[in-house]
XYZ file of C-alpha atoms in Angstrom:
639
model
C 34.567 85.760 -25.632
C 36.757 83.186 -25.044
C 36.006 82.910 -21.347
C 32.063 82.681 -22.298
C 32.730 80.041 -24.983
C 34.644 78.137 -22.828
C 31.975 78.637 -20.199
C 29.232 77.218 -22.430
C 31.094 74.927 -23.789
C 31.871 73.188 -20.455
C 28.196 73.214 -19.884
C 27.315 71.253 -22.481
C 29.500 68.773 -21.748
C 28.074 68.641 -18.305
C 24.797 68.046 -19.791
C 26.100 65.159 -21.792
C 27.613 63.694 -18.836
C 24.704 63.950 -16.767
C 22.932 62.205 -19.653
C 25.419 59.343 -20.135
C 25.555 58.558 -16.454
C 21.904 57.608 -15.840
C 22.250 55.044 -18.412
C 25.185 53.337 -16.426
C 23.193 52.949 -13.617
C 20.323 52.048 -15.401
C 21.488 49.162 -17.100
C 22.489 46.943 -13.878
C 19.543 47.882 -12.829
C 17.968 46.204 -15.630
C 20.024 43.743 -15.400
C 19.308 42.306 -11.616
C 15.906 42.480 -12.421
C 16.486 39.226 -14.852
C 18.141 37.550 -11.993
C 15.275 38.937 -8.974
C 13.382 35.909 -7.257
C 10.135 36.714 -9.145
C 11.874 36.280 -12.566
C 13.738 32.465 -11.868
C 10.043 31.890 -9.721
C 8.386 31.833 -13.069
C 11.259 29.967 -14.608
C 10.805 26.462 -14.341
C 14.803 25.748 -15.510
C 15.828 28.391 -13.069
C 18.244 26.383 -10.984
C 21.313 26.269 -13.617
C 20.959 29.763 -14.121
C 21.358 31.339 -11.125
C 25.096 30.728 -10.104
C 25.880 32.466 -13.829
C 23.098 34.820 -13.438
C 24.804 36.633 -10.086
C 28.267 36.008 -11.753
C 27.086 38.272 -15.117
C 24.976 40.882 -12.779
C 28.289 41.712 -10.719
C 30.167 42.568 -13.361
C 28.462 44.551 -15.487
C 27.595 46.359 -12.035
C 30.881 46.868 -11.708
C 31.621 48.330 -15.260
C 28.964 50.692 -14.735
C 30.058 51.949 -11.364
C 33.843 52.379 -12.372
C 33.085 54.209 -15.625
C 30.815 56.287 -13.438
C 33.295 57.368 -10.615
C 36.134 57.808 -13.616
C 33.862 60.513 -15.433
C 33.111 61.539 -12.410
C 36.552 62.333 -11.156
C 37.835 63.662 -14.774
C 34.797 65.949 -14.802
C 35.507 66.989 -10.968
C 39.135 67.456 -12.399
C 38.153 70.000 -14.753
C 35.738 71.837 -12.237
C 38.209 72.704 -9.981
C 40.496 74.374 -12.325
C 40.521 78.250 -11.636
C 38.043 80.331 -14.458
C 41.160 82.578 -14.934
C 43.786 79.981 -16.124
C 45.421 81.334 -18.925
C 47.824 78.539 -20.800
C 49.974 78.905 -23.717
C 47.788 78.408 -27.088
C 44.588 78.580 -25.104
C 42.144 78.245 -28.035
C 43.553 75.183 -29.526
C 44.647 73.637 -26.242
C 41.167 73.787 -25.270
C 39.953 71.729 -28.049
C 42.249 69.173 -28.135
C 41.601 68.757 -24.076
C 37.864 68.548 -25.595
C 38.862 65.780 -28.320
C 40.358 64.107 -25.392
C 37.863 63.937 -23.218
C 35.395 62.783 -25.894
C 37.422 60.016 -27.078
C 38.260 58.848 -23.314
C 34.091 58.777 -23.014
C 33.988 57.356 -26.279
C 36.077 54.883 -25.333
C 35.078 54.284 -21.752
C 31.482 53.532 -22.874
C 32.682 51.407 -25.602
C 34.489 49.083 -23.342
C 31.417 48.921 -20.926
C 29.664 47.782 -23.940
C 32.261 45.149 -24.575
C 32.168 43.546 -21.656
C 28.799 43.031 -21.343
C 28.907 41.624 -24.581
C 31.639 39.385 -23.830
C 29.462 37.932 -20.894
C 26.782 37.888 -22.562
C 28.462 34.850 -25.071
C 30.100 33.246 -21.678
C 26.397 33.080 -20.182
C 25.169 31.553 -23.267
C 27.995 28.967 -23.646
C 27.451 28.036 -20.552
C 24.192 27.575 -20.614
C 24.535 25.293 -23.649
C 27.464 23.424 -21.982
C 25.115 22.548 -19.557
C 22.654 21.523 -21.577
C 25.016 19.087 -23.296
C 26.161 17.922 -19.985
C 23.180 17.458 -18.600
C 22.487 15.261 -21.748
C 25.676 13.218 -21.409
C 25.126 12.926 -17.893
C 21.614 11.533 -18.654
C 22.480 9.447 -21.598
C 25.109 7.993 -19.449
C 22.242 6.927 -16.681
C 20.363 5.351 -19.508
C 23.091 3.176 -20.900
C 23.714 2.075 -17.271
C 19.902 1.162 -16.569
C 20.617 -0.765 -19.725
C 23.759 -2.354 -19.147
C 22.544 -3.141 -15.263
C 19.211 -4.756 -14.517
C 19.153 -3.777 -11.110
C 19.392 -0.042 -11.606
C 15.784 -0.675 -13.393
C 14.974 0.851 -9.926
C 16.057 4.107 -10.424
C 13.463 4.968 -12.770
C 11.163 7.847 -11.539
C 8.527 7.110 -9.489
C 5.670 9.618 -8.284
C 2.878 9.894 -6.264
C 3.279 9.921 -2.178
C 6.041 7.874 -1.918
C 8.241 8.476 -4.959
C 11.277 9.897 -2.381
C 11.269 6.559 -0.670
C 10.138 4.336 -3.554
C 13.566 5.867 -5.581
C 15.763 5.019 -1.896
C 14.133 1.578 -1.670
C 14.841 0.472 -5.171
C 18.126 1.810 -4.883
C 18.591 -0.323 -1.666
C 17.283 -3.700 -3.247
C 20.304 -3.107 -6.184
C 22.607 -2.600 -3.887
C 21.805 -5.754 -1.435
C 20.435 -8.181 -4.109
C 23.540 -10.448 -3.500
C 23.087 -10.070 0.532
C 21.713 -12.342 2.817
C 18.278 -11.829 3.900
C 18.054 -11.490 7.858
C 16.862 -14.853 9.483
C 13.926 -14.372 10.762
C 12.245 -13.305 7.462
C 11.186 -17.083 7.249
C 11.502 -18.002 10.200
C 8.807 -17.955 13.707
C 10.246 -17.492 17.178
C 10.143 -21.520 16.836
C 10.822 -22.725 20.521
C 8.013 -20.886 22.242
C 5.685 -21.143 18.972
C 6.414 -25.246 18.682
C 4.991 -25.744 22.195
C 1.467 -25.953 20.914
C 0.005 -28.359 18.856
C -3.715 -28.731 17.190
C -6.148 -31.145 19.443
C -9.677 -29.363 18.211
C -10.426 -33.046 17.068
C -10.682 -34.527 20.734
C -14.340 -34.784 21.836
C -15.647 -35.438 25.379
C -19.474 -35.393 24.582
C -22.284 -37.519 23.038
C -23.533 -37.053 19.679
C -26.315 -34.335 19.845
C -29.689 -35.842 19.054
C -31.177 -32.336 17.205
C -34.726 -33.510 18.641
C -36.048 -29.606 19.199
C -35.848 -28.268 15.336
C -34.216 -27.698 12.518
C -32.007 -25.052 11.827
C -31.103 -22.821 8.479
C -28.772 -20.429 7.618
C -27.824 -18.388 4.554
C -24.477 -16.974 5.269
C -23.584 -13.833 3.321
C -20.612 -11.520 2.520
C -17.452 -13.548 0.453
C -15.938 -16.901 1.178
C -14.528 -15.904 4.414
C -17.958 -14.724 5.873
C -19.160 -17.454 4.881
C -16.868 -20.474 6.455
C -17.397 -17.852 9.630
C -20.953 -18.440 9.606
C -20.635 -21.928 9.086
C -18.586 -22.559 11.959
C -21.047 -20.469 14.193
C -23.793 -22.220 12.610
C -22.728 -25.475 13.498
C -22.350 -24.404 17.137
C -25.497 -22.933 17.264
C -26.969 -26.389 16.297
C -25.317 -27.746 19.607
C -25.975 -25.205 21.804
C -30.259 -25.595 20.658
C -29.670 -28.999 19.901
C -30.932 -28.679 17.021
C -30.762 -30.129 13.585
C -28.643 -28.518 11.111
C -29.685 -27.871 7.423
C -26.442 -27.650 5.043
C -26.141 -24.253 5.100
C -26.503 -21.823 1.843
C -24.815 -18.955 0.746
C -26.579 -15.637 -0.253
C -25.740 -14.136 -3.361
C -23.633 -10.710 -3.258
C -24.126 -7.955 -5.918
C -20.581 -7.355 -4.521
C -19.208 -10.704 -5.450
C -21.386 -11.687 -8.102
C -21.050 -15.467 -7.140
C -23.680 -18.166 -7.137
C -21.380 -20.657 -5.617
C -23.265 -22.979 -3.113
C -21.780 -24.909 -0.160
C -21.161 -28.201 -2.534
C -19.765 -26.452 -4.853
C -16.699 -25.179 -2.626
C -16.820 -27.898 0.300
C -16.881 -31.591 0.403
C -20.450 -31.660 1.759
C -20.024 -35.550 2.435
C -16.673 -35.223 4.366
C -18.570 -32.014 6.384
C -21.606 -34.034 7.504
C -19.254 -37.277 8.283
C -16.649 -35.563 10.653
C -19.573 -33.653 12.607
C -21.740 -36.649 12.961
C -20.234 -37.245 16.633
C -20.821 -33.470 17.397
C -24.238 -32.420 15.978
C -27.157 -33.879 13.266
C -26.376 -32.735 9.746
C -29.049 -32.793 7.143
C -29.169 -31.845 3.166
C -32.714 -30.389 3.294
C -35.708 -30.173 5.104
C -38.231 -32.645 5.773
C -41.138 -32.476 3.184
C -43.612 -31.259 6.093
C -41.618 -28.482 6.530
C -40.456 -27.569 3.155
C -44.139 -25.870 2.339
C -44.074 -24.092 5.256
C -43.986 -19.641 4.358
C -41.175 -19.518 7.001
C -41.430 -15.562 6.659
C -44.988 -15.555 7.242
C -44.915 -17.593 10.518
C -42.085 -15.440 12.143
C -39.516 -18.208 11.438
C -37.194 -16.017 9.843
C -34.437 -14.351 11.825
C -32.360 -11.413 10.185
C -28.951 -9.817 11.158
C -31.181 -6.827 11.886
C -32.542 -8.973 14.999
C -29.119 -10.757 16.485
C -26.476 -8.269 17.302
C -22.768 -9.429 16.414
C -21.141 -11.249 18.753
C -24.121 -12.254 20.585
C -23.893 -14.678 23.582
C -25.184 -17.916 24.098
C -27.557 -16.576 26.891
C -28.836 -14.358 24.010
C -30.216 -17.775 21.717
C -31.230 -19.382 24.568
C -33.959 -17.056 25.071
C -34.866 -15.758 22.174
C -34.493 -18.215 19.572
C -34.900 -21.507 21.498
C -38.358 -20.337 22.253
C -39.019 -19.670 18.357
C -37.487 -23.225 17.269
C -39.598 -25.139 19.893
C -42.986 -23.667 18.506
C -42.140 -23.373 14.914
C -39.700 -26.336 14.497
C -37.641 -24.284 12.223
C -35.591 -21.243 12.551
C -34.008 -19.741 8.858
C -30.977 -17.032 10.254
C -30.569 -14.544 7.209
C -27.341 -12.888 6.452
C -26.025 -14.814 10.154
C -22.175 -13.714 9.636
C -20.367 -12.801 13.071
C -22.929 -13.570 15.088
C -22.079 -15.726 17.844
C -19.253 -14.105 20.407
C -16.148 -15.716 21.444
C -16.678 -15.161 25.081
C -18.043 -16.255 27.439
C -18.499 -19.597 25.417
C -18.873 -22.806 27.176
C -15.523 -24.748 26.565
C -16.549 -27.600 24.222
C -18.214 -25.053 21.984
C -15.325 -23.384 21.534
C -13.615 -26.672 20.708
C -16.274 -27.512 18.071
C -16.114 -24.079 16.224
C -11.757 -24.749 15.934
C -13.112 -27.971 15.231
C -15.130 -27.236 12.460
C -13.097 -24.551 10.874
C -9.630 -26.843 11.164
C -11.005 -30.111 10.396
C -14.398 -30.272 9.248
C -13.945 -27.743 6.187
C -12.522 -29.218 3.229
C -12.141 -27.972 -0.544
C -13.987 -30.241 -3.308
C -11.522 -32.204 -5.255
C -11.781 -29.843 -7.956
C -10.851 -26.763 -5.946
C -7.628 -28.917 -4.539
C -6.242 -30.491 -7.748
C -5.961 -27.144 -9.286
C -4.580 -25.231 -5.762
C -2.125 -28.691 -6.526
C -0.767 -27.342 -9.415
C -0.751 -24.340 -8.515
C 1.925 -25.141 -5.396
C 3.452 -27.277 -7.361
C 4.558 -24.702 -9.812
C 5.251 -22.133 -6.921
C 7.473 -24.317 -5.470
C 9.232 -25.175 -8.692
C 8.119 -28.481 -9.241
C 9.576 -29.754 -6.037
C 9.022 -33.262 -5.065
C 9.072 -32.239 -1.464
C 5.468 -31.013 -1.016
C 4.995 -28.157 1.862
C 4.443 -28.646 5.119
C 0.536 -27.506 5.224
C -0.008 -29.362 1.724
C -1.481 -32.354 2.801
C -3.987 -30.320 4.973
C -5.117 -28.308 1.901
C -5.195 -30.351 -1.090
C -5.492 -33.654 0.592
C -3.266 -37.186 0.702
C -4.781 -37.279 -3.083
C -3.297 -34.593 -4.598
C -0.186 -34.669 -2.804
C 0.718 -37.933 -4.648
C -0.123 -36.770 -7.667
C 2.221 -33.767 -7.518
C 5.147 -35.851 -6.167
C 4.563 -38.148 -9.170
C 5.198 -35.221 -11.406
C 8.179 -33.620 -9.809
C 11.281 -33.573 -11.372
C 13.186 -34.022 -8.265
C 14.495 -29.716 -7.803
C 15.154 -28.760 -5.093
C 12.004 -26.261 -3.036
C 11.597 -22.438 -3.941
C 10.647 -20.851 -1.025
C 7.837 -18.020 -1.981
C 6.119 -15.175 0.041
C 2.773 -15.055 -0.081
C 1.482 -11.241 -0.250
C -2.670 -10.702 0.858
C -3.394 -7.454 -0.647
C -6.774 -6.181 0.803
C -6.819 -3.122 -1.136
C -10.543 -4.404 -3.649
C -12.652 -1.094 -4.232
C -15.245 -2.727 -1.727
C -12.502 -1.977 1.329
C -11.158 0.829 -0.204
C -14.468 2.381 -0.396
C -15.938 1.473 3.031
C -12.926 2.628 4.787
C -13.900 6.175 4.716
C -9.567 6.936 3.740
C -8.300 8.802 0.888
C -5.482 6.907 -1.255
C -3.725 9.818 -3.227
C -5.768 9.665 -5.847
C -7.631 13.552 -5.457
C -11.204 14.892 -6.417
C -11.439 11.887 -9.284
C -11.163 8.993 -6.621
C -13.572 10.529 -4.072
C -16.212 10.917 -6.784
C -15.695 7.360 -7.416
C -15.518 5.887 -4.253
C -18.537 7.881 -3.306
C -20.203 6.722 -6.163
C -19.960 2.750 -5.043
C -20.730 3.362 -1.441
C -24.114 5.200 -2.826
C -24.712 1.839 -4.473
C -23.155 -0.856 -2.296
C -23.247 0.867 1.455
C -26.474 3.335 1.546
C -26.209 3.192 5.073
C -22.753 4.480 5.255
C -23.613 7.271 2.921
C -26.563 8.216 4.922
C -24.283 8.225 8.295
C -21.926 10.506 6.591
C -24.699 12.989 6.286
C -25.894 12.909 9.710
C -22.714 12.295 11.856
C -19.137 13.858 11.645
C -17.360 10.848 11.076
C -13.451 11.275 11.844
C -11.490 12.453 8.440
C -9.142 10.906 6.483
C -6.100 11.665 8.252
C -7.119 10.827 11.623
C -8.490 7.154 10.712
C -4.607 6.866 9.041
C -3.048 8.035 12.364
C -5.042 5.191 13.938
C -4.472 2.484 11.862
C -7.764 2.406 10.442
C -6.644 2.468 6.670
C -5.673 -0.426 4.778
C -1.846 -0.342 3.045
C -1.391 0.973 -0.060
C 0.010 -1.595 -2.280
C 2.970 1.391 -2.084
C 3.331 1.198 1.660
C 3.545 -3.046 1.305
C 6.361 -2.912 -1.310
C 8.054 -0.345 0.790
C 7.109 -2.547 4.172
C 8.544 -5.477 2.457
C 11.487 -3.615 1.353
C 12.373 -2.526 4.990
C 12.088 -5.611 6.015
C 14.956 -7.269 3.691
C 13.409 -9.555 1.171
C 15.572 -9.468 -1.596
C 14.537 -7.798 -5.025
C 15.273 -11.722 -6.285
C 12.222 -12.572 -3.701
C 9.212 -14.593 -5.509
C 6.140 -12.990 -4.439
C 2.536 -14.670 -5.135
C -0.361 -11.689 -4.946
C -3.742 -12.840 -3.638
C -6.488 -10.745 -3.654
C -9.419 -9.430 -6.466
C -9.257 -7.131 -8.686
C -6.976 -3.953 -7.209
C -8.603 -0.730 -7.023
C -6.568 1.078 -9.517
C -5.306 -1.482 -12.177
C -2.062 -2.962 -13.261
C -0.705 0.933 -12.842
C -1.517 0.574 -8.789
C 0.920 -2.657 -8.717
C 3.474 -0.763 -10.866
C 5.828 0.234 -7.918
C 5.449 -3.279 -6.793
C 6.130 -5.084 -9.676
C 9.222 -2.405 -10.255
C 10.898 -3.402 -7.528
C 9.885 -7.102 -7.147
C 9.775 -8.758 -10.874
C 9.565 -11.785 -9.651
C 6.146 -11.352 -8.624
C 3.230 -13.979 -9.744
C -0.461 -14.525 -9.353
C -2.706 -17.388 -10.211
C -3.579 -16.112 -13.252
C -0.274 -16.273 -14.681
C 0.861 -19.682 -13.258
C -2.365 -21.308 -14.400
C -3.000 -21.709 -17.896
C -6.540 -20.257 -18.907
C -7.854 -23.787 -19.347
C -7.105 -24.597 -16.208
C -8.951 -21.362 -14.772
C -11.607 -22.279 -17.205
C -13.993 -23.861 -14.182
C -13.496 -21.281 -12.267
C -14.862 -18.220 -14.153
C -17.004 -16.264 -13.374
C -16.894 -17.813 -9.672
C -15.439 -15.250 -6.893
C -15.409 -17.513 -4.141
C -13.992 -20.643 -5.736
C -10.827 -18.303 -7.463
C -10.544 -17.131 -3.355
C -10.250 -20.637 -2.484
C -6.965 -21.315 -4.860
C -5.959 -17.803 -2.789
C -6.682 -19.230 0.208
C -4.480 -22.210 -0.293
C -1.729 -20.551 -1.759
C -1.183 -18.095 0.431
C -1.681 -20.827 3.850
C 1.211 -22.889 2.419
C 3.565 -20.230 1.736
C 6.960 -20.032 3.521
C 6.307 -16.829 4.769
C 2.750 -14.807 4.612
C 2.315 -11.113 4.532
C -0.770 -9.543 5.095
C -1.697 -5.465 4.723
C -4.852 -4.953 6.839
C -5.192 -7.476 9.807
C -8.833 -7.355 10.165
C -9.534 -8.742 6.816
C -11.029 -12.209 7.474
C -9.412 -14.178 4.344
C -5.526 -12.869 6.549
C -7.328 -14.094 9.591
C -8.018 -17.559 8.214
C -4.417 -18.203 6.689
C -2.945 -16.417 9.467
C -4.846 -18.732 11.908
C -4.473 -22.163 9.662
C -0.671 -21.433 9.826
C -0.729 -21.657 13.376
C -2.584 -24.288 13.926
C -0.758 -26.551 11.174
C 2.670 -24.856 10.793
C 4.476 -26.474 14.199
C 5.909 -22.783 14.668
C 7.353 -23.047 10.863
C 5.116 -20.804 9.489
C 5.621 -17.171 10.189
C 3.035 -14.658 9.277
C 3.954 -10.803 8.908
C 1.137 -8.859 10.636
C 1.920 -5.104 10.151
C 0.952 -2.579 13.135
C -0.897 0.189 10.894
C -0.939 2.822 13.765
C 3.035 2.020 14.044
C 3.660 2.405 9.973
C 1.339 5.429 9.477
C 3.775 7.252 12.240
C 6.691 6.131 9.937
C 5.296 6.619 6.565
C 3.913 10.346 7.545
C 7.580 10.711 7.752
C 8.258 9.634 3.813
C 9.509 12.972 2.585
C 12.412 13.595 5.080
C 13.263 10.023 6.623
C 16.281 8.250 5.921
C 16.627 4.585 4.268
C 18.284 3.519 7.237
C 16.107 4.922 9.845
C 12.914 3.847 8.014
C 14.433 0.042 7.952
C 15.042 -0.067 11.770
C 11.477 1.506 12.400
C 9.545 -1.226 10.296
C 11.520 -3.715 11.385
C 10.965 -3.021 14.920
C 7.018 -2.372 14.598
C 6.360 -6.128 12.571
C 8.472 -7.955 14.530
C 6.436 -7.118 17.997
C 3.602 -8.490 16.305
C 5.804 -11.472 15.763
C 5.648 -12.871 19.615
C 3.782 -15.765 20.265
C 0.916 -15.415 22.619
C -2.418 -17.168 23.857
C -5.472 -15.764 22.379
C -6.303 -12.785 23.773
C -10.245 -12.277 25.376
C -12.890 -12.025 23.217
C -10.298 -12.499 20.349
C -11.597 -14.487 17.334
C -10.150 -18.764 17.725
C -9.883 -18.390 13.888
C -7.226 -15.884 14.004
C -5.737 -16.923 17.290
C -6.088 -20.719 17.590
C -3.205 -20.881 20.055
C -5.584 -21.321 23.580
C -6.589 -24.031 25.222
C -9.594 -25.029 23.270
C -8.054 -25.445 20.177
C -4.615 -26.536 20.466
C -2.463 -28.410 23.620
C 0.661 -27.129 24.920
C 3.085 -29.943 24.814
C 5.674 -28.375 27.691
């Protein structure tokens, strides 16, 4: 009896064993799977977490497992006692051995319990000590941005660039008290003073315009347009021909109705060219009558390719002028090539462009005030000044100074208008929102570039980057300009339209350079008052501004308003003017780097891609004279 009680006895607590023990390992069990990669995946606070996490999930593992092998070994213990052992007081020996073991279980699992309750609190006092320290730690950041007005740059910044925006803002606070490097504002002056403007010489007689008259109506923006005029004017020479002031077509795009008088001194324009060709305000009456269309007098851009030669007008148009008398070019533009060009035509077009084209007083007593403020009422005007706004306005802004000494100020082109944006076929970060927008315009504004995009495969987004085919962000200027060392203190003056994007495109730019201005903000809105409403004569103050800066950036070369300045700086500056011409291909290499590239390393690889394009060198072939003046046509070498 007593061997079969004790027999059954030990059985059942072998069953309650058995049951106890799954529930030891079950628990860590349970418990890893709170710390497994799929459960701090789907947490987005994970990271603070899972150092705790591991800590809490190895020791209740270890609890478990020790309680485990302990019952285990007292229960192994009791098995291999012989069935026959007789002891003294069997009965009652037996159940206080039973008591004991029952309270040692008790026990056991009551201390497992314990200690995971103990961890338990430490994980959640941790976490909230965290919490709190994370708050001091931010707090702390926030009284500093407060306290210290350069560490406005650490504020967040997203988008494409945030990594590098965040290391470039934190370089401008650290080096706003260092010296900029030299040749920020400076040319390679020996080599770039050797040349000096002589389009004005003239070894000809004064062209007779005996065989017609010519017209043009230049399209596209002001830049186009002073193009056309210059190619215009040596068209009139080359057919000697009579040239009619030219007009300018209106642009749905620019929304301007600005003629030639009202941006050019027409007097001045007809004076200075009087040796060169025969300028005339209209037609005679005789002609005026005349359907020009219907006779076959009217020449497109769909008829003259760009860039065409002189052999090309020779026989095609001369023929036209001689039997009509007048020839009307439509939408003219680019249309006359650089080379082969006979060598006082090429004279006449610098000619022209540097000397013949001058702003309406209006137009140069506002640009006046305009440098006059950028340069902080200096009564030293710039070096260009006189060439812009004319002996006239000069005076009057010397009368005014009040003697400070000259703020130097960087002139910034940013070529980044919807109508660029959208015709460059790139994608700017902004997702399915700005293609459906950009798509939009080019539907209105270039049909035929929509239509190509349906017929052709046109190379994507990316690969037009790689090749330097996009235009800068205003992101990738402020972090070009960064690179390059202009202090955060650095006054910046913004030309350009209205930015695709708004004020919240500029943000990064204005972030890390506050001193940043624009014409609309150093002009009171009387003084813009004439100019409203009229694209091309606000582009003019642009134009000035940004030729007499001390230093001129530019973020897509092959804009013609960076051309002009870039070109007008030459020509005028005496190798004092230098103009920062970024190498796209160069920067999209660097910038496709932005996640993983170091401050450092991205300062040494802008530098070194702007300041090749730094060297001064002779027009290249077929290069526009505009751009490049420095050739033999248009300026002397004095060595």
């Amino acid at each position: 009896m007593s061997s079969t009680s004790n027999s059954n006895n030990s059985h059942n607590l072998a069953l309650e064993s058995k049951q106890d023990r799954p529930n030891t390992v079950r628990i860590p069990d349970r418990v890893d799977l709170r710390g497994s990669p799929r459960s701090r995946q789907g947490s987005p606070s994970h990271s603070p977490r899972l150092g705790p996490s591991r800590f809490l999930n190895g020791e209740k593992s270890g609890a478990s497992f020790a309680g485990a092998e302990l019952l285990g070994k007292l229960w192994g213990d009791r098995k291999k006692q012989p069935k026959n052992a007789k002891r003294k007081g069997g009965k009652v020996w037996y159940h206080k051995e039973r008591v004991k073991g029952l309270v040692v279980l008790t026990a056991l699992v009551g201390l497992f319990f314990l200690v995971d309750w103990i961890m338990l609190l430490r994980l959640q006092d941790h976490r909230v000590g965290s919490d709190d320290r994370s708050s001091r730690n931010a707090s702390s950041v926030s009284a500093q941005v407060k306290v210290t007005k350069p560490s406005k740059g650490k504020k967040h910044y997203g988008g494409i660039y945030g990594r590098l925006l965040a290391l470039a803002a934190h370089a401008l606070a650290e080096g706003q008290n260092k010296r900029e490097p030299k040749d920020l504002w400076q040319e390679p002056v020996v080599p770039a003073s050797a040349w000096r403007p002589c389009a004005d010489q003239r070894d000809w007689e004064p062209n007779e315009g005996k065989n017609g008259y010519i017209m043009v109506t230049a399209n596209g923006g002001i830049n186009q347009q002073r193009v056309a005029v210059c190619n215009a004017v040596v068209l009139a020479r080359l057919l000697n021909a009579t040239l009619v002031v030219p007009k300018f077509m209106y642009s749905s795009v620019w929304k301007d109705v600005s003629q030639f008088g009202d941006i050019y001194q027409e007097e001045h324009f007809i004076k200075y060219l009087a040796p060169d060709i025969r300028i005339v305000k209209e037609l005679p009456e005789e002609l005026k009558s005349l359907d020009l269309e219907a006779i076959g007098s009217v020449v497109t851009h769909v008829y003259v390719r760009k860039e065409s030669k002189p052999s090309f007008y020779l026989k095609n148009i001369l023929p036209i002028l001689l039997q009509k008398r007048v020839v009307h070019f439509v939408g003219f533009g680019n249309r006359l090539a650089f080379d082969p060009i006979p060598f006082q035509l090429q004279r006449l077009r610098c000619r022209c462009n540097f000397h013949a084209l001058q702003f309406v007083p209006k137009i140069q007593e506002t640009a006046a005030l305009l440098l006059e403020r950028l340069h902080k009422h200096s009564a030293q005007p710039g070096l260009l000044d006189h060439y812009l706004v004319g002996p006239h306005a000069v005076a009057a802004m010397i009368a005014r100074s009040d003697r400070a000494k000259a703020s130097k100020y960087l002139a910034l082109h940013l070529r980044f208008e919807i109508d660029m944006v959208a015709h460059s076929l790139c994608e700017f970060g902004g997702g399915e929102q700005e293609g459906q927008e950009l798509e939009a315009y080019r539907q209105i504004h270039f049909p035929a570039l929509t239509e190509l995009k349906k017929t052709e495969k046109l190379p994507s987004p990316a690969m037009l980057r790689s090749e330097g085919l996009c235009p800068l962000t205003p992101e990738e200027a402020v972090l070009m300009l960064a690179a390059l060392g202009f202090n955060r203190k650095t006054q910046i003056y913004v030309a350009g339209a209205q930015i695709y994007g708004g004020t919240s495109r500029l943000a990064a730019l204005t972030s890390l350079y506050p001193n940043l201005v624009t014409k609309e903000n150093l002009l009171s809105s009387a003084e813009l008052e004439p100019f409203k409403n009229f694209s091309s004569q606000l582009a003019a103050l642009d134009f000035i501004a940004c030729t007499a800066a001390d230093a001129f950036a530019m973020t897509d070369s092959g804009s013609q308003l960076s051309s002009l300045v870039s070109g007008y700086r030459i020509y005028y500056g005496g190798g004092r003017m230098p103009t920062i011409r970024p190498n796209k291909r160069r920067l999209a290499d660097i910038f496709v780097k932005n996640n993983t590239i170091e401050w450092k390393v991205f300062e040494q690889r802008v530098r070194k891609a702007v300041r090749q394009t730094k060297h001064v060198q002779s027009r290249p072939k077929a290069r526009s004279v505009y751009r490049y003046p420095r050739c033999k046509e248009c300026m002397c070498r004095t060595d």
